[in-house]
N, CA, C and O atoms as CSV, one atom per row, in Angstrom:
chain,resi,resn,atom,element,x,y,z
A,1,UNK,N,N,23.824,6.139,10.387
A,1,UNK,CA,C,22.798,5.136,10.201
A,1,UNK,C,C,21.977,5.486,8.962
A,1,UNK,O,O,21.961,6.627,8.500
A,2,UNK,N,N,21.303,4.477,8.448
A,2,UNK,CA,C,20.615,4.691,6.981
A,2,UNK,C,C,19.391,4.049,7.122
A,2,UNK,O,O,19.175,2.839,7.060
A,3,UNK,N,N,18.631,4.929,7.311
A,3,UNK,CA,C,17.127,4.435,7.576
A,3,UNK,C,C,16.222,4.344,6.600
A,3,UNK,O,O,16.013,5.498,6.224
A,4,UNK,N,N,15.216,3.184,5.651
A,4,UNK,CA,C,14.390,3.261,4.516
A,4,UNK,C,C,13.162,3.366,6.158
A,4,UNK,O,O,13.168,2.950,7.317
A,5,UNK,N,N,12.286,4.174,5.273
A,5,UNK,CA,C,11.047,4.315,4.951
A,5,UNK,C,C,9.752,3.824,4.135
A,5,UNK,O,O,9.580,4.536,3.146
A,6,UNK,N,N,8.993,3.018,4.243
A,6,UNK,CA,C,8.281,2.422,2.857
A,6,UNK,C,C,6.857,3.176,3.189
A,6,UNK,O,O,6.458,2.313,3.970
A,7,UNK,N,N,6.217,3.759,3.181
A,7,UNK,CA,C,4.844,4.080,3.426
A,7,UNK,C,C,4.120,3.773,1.994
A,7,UNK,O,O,4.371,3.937,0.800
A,8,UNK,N,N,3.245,3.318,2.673
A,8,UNK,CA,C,2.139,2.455,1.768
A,8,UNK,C,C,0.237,3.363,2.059
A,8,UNK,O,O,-0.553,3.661,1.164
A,9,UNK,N,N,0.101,3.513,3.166
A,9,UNK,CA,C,-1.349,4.276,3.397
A,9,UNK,C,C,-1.440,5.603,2.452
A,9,UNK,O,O,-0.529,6.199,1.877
A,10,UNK,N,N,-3.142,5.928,2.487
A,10,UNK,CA,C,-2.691,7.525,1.885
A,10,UNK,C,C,-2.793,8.229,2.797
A,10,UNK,O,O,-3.079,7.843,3.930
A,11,UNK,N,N,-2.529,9.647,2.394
A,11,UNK,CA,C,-2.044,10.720,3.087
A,11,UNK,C,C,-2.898,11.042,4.268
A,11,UNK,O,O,-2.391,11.123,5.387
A,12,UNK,N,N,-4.368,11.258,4.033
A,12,UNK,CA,C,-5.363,11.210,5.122
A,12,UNK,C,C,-5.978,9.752,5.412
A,12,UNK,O,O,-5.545,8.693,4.957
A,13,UNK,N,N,-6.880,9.894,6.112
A,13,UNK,CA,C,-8.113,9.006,6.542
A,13,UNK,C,C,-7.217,8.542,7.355
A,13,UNK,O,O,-7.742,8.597,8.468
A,14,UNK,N,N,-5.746,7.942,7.489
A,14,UNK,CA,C,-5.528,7.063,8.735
A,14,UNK,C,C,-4.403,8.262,8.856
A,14,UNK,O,O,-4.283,9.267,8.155
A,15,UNK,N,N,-3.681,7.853,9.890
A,15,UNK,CA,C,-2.037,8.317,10.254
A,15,UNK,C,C,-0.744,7.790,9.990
A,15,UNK,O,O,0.304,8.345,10.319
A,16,UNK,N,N,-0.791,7.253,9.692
A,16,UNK,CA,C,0.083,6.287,9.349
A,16,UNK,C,C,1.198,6.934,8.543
A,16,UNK,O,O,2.359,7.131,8.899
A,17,UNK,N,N,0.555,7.254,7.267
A,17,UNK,CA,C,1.734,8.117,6.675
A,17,UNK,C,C,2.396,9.023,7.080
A,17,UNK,O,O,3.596,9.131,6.823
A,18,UNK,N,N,1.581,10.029,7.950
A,18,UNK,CA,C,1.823,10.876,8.733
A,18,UNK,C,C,2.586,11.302,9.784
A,18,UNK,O,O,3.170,12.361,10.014
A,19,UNK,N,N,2.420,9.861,10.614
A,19,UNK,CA,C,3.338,9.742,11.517
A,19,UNK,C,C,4.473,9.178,10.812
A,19,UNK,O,O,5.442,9.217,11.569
A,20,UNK,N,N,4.840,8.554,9.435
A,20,UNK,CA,C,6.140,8.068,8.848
A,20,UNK,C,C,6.894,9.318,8.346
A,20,UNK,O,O,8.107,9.320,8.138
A,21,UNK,N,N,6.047,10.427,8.159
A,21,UNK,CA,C,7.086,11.516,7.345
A,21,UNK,C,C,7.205,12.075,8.284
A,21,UNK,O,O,8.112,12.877,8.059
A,22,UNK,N,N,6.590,12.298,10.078
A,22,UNK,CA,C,6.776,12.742,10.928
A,22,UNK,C,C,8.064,12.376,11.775
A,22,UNK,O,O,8.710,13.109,12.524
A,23,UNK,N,N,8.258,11.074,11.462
A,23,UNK,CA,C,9.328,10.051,12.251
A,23,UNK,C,C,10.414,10.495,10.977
A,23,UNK,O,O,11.280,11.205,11.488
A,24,UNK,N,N,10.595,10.371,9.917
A,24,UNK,CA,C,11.396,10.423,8.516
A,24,UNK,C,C,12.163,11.850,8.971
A,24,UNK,O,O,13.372,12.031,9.117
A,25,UNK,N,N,11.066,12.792,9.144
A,25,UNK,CA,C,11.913,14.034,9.376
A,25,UNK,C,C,12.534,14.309,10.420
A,25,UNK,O,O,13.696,14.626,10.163
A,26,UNK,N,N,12.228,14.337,11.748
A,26,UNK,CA,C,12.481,14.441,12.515
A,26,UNK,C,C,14.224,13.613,12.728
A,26,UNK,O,O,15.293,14.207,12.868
A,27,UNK,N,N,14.017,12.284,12.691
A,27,UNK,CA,C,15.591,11.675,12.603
A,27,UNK,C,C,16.633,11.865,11.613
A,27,UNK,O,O,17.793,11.456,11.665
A,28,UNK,N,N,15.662,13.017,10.061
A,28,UNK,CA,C,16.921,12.926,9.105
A,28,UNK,C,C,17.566,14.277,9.761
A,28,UNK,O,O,18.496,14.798,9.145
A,29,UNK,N,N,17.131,14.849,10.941
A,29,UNK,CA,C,17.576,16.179,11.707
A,29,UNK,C,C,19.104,15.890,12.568
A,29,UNK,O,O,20.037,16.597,12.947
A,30,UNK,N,N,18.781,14.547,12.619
A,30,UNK,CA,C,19.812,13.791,13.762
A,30,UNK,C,C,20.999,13.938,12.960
A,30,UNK,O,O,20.867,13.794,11.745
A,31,UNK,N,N,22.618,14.313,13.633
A,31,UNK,CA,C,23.456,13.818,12.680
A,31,UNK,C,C,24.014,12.703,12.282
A,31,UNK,O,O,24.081,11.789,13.104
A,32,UNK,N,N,24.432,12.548,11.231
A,32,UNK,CA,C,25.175,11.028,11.439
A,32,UNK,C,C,23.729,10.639,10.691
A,32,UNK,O,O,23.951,9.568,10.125
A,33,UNK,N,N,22.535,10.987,10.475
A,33,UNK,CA,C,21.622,10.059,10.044
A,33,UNK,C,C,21.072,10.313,8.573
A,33,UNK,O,O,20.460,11.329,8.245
A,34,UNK,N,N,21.441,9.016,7.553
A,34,UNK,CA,C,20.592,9.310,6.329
A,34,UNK,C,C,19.255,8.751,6.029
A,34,UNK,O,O,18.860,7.593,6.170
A,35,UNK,N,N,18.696,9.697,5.631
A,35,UNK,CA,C,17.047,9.149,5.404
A,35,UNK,C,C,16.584,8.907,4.027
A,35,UNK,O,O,16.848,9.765,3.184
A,36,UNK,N,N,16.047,8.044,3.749
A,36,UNK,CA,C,14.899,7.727,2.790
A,36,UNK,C,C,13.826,7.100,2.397
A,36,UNK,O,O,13.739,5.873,2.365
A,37,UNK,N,N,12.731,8.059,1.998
A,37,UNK,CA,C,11.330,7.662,1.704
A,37,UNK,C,C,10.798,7.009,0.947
A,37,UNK,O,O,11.113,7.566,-0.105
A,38,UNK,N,N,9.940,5.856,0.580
A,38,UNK,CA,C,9.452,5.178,-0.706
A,38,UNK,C,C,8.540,5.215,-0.378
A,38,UNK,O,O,8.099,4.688,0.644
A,39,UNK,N,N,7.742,6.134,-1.497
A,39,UNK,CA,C,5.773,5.916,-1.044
A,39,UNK,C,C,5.468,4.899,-2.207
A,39,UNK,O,O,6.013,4.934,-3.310
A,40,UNK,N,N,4.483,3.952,-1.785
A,40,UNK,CA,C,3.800,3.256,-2.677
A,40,UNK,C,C,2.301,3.315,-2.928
A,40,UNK,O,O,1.840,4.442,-2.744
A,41,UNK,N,N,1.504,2.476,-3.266
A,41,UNK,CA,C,0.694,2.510,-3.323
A,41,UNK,C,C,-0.411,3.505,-3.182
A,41,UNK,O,O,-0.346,3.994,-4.310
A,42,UNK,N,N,-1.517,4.239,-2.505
A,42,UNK,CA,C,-1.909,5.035,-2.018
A,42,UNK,C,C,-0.759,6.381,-1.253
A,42,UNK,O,O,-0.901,7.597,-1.375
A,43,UNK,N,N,0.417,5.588,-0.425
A,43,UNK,CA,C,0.891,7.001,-0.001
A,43,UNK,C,C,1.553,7.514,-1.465
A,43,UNK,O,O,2.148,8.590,-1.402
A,44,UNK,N,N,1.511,6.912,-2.644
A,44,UNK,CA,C,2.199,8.189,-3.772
A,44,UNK,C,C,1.372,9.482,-3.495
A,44,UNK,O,O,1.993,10.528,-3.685
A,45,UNK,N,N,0.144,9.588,-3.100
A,45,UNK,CA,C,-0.888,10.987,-3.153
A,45,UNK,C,C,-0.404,11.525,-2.146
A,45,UNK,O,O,-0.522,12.750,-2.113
A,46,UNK,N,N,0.190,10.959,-1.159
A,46,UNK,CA,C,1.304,12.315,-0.200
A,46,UNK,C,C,2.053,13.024,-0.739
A,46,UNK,O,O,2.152,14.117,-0.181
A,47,UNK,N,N,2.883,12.841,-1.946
A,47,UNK,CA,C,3.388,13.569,-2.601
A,47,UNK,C,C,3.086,14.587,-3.881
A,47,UNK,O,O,3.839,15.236,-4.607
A,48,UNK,N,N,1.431,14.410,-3.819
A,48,UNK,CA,C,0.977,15.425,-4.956
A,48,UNK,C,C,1.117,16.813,-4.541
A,48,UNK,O,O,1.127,17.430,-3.476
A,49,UNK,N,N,1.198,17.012,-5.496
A,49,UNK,CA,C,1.382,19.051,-5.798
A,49,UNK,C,C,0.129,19.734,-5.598
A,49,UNK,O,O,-0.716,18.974,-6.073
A,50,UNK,N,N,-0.413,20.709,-5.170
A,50,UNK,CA,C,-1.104,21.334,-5.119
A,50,UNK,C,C,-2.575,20.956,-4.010
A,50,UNK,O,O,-3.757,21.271,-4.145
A,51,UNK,N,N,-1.995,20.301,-3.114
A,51,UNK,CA,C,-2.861,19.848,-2.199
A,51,UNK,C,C,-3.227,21.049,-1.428
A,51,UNK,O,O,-2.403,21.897,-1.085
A,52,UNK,N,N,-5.057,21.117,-1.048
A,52,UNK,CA,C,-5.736,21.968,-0.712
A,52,UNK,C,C,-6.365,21.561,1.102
A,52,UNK,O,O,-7.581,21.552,1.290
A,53,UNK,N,N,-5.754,21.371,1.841
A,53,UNK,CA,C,-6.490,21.178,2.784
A,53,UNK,C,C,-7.038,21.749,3.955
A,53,UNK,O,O,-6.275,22.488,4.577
A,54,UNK,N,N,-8.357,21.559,4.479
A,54,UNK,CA,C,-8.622,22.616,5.100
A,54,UNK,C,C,-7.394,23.317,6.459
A,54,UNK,O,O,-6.595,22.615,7.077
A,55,UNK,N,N,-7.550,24.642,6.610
A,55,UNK,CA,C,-6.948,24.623,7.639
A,55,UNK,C,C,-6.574,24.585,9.266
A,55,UNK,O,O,-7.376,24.703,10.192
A,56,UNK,N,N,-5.542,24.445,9.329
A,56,UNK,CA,C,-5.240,23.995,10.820
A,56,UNK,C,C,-4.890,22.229,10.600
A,56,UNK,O,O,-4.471,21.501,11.501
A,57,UNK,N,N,-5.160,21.828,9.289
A,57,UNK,CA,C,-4.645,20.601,9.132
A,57,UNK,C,C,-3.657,20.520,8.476
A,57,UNK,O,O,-3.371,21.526,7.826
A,58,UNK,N,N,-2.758,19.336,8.376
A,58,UNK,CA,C,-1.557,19.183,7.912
A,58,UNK,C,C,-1.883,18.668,6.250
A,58,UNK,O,O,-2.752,18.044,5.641
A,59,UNK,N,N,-0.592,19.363,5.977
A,59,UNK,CA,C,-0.562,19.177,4.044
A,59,UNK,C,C,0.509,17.986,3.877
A,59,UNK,O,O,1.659,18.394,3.713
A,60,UNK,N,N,0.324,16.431,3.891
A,60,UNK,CA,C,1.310,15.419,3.762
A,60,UNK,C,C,1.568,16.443,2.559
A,60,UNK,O,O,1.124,17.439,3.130
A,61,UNK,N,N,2.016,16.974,1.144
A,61,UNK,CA,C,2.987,17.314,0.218
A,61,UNK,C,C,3.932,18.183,1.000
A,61,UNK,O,O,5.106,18.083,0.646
A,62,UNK,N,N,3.618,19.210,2.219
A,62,UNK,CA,C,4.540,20.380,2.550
A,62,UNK,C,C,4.996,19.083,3.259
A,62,UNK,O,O,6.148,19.028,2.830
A,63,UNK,N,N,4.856,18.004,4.059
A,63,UNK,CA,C,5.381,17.185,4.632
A,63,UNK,C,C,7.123,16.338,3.831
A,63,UNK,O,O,8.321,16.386,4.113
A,64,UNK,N,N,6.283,15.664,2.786
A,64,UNK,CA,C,6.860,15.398,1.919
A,64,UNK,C,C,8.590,15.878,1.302
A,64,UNK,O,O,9.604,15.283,0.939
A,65,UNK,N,N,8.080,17.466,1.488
A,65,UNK,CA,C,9.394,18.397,0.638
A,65,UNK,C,C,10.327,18.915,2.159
A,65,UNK,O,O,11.419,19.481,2.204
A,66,UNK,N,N,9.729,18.624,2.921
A,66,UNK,CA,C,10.698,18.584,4.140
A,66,UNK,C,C,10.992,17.413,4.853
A,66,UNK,O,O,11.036,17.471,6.082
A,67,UNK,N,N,11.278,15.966,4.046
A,67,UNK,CA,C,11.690,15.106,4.772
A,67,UNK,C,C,13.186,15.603,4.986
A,67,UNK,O,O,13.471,15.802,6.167
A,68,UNK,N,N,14.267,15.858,3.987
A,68,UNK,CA,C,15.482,16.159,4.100
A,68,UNK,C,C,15.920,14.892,3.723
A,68,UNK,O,O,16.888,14.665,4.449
A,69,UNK,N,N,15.751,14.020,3.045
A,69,UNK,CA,C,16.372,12.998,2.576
A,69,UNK,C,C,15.507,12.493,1.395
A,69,UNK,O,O,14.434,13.079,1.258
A,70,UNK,N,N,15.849,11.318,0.356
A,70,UNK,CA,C,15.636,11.538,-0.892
A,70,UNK,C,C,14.117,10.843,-0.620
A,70,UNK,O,O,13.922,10.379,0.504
A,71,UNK,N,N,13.100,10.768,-1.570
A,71,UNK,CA,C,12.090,10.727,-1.828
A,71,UNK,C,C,11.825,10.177,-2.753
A,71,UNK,O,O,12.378,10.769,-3.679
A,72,UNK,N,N,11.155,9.155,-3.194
A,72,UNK,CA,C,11.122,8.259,-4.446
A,72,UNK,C,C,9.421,7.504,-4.453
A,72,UNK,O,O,8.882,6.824,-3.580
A,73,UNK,N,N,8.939,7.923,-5.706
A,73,UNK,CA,C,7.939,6.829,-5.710
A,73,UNK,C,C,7.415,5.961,-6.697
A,73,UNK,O,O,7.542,6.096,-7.914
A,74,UNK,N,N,6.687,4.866,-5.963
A,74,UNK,CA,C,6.521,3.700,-7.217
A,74,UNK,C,C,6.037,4.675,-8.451
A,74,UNK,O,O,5.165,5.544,-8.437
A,75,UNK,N,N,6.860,4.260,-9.482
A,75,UNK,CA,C,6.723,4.608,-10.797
A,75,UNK,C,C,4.842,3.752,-11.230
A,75,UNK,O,O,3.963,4.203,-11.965
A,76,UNK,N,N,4.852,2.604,-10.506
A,76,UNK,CA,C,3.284,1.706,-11.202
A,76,UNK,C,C,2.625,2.485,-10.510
A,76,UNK,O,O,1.714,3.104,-11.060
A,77,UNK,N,N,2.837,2.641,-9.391
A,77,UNK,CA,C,1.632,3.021,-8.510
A,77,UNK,C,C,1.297,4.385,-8.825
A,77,UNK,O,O,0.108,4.625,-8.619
A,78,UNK,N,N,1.759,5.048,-9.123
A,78,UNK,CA,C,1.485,6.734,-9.542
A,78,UNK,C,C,0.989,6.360,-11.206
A,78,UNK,O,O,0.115,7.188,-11.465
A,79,UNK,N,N,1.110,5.845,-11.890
A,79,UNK,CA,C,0.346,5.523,-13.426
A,79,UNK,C,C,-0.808,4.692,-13.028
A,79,UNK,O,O,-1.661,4.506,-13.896
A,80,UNK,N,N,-0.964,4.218,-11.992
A,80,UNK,CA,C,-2.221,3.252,-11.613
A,80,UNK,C,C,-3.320,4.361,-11.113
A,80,UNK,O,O,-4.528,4.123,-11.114
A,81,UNK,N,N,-2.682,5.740,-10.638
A,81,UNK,CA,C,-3.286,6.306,-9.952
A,81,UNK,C,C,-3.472,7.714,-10.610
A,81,UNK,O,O,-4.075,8.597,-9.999
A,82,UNK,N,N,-2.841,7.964,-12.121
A,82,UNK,CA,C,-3.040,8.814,-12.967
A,82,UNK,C,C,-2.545,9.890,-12.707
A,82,UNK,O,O,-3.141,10.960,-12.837
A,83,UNK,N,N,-0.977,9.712,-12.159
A,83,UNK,CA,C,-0.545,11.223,-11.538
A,83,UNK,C,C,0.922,10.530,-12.257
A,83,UNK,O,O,1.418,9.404,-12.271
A,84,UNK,N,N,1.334,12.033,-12.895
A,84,UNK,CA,C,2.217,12.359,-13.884
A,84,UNK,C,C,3.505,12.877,-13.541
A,84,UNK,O,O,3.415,13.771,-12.699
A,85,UNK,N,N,4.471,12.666,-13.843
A,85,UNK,CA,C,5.991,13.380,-12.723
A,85,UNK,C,C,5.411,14.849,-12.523
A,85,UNK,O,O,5.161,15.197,-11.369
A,86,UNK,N,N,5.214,15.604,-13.417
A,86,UNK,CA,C,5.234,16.932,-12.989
A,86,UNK,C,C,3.992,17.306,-11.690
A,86,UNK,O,O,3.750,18.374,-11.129
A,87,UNK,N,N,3.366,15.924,-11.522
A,87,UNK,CA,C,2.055,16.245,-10.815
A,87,UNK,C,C,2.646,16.020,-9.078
A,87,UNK,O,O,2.075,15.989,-7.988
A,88,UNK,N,N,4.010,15.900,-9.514
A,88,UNK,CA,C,4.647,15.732,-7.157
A,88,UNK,C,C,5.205,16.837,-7.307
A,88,UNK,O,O,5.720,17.383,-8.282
A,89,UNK,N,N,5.008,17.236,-5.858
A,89,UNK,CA,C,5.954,18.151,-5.102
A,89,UNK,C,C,7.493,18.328,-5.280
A,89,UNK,O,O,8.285,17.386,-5.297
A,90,UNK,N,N,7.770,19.428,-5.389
A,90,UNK,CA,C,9.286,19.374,-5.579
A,90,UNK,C,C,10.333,18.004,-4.363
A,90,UNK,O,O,9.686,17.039,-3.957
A,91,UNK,N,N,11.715,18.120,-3.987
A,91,UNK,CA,C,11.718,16.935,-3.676
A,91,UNK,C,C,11.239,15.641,-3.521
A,91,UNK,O,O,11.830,15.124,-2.573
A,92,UNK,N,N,10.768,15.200,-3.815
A,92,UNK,CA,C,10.575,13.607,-4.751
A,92,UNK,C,C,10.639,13.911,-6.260
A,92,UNK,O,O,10.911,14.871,-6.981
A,93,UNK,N,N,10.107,12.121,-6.435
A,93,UNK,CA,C,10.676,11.822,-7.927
A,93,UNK,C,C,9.555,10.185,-8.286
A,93,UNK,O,O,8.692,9.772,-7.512
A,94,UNK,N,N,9.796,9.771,-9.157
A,94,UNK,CA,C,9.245,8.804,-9.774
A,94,UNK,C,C,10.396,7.935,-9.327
A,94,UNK,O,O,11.449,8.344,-8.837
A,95,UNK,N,N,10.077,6.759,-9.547
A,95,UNK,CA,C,11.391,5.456,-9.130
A,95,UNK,C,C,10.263,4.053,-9.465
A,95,UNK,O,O,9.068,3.913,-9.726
A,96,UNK,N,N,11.548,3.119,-9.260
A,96,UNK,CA,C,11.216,1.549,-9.518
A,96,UNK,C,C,11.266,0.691,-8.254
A,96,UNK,O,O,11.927,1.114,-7.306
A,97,UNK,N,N,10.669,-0.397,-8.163
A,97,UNK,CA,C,10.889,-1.908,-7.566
A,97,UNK,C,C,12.544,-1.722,-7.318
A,97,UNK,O,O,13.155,-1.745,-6.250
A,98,UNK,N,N,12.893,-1.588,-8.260
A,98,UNK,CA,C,14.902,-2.564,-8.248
A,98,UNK,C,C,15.497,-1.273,-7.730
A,98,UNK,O,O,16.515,-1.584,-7.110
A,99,UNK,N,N,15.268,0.411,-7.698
A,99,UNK,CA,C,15.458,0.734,-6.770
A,99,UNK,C,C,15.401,0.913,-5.357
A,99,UNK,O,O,16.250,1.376,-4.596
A,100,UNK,N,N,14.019,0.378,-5.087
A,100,UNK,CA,C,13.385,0.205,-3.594
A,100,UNK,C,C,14.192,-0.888,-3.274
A,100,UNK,O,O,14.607,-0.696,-2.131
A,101,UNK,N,N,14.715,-2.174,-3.820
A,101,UNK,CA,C,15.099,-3.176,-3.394
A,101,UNK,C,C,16.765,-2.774,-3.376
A,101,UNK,O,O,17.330,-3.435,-2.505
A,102,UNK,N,N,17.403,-2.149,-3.879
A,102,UNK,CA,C,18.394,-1.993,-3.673
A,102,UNK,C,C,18.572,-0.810,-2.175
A,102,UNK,O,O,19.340,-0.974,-1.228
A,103,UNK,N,N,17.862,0.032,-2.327
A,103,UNK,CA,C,17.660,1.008,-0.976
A,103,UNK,C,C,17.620,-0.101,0.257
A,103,UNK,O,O,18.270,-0.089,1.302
A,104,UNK,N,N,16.781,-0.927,-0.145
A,104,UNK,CA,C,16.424,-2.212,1.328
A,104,UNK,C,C,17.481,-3.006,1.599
A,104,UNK,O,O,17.455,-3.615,2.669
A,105,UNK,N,N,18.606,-3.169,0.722
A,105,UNK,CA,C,19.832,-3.928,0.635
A,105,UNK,C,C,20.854,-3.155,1.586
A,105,UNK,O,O,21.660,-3.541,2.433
A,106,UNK,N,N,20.404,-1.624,0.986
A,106,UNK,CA,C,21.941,-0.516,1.720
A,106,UNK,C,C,21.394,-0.182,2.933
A,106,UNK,O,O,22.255,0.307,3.664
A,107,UNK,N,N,19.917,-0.272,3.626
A,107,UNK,CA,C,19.572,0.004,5.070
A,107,UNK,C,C,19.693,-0.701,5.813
A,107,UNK,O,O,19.278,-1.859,5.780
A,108,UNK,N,N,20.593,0.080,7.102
A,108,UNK,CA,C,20.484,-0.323,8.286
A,108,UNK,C,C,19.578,-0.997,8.927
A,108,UNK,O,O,19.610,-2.107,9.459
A,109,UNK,N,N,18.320,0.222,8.763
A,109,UNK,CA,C,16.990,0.013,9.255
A,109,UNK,C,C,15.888,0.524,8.200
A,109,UNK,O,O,15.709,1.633,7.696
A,110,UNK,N,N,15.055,-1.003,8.023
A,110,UNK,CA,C,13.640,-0.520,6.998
A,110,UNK,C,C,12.621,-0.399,8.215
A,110,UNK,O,O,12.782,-1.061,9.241
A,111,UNK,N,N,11.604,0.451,8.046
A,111,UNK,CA,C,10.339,0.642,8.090
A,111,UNK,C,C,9.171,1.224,7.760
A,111,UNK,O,O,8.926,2.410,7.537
A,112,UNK,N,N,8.501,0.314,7.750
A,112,UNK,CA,C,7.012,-0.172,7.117
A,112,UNK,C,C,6.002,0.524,8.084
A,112,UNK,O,O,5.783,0.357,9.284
A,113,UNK,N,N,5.384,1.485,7.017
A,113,UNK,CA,C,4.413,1.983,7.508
A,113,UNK,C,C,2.794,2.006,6.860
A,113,UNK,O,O,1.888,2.561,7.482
């Protein structure tokens, strides 16, 4: 099965993202299952580098580099938001629209988080 991912929230203040890279990882564990992530908007800052948060709380970037499946984010939305390729976490990447739409073409199952 080939599951998209779209998360759109940011990393804190709600759950949302949280519970998507929580759900993302957990099933790309399953066999037989491929996963992939598209952060947009606000969730691109799940994937920044060098996130400091207090502890006993969760780091959406260590989240991020352990989905186990590919990782892609809006290329606008990360220049809207002044964060630079080298500024994500290892696994992910920068990406486009016409890749997200082609990912949504090859999934089984999209969801919107």
């Amino acid at each position: 099965m080939n599951t998209l991912f779209i998360l759109n929230d940011a990393p804190y203040g709600t759950e949302r993202s949280y519970n998507g890279l929580r759900l993302a990882r957990a099933l790309g564990r399953l066999d037989g299952e491929k996963v992939r992530v598209f952060l947009m908007g606000d969730a691109v800052a799940c994937a920044k580098a060098g996130q400091k948060v207090p502890e006993g709380y969760y780091n959406a970037g260590d989240m991020v580099r352990m989905v186990g499946g590919e990782v892609a984010l809006c290329g606008t939305c990360m220049d809207a938001r002044g964060y630079a390729d080298e500024d994500v976490v290892p696994n992910a990447r920068r990406s486009t629209l016409k890749e997200l739409a082609e990912w949504t073409a090859a999934a089984d199952k999209v969801l919107v988080f």
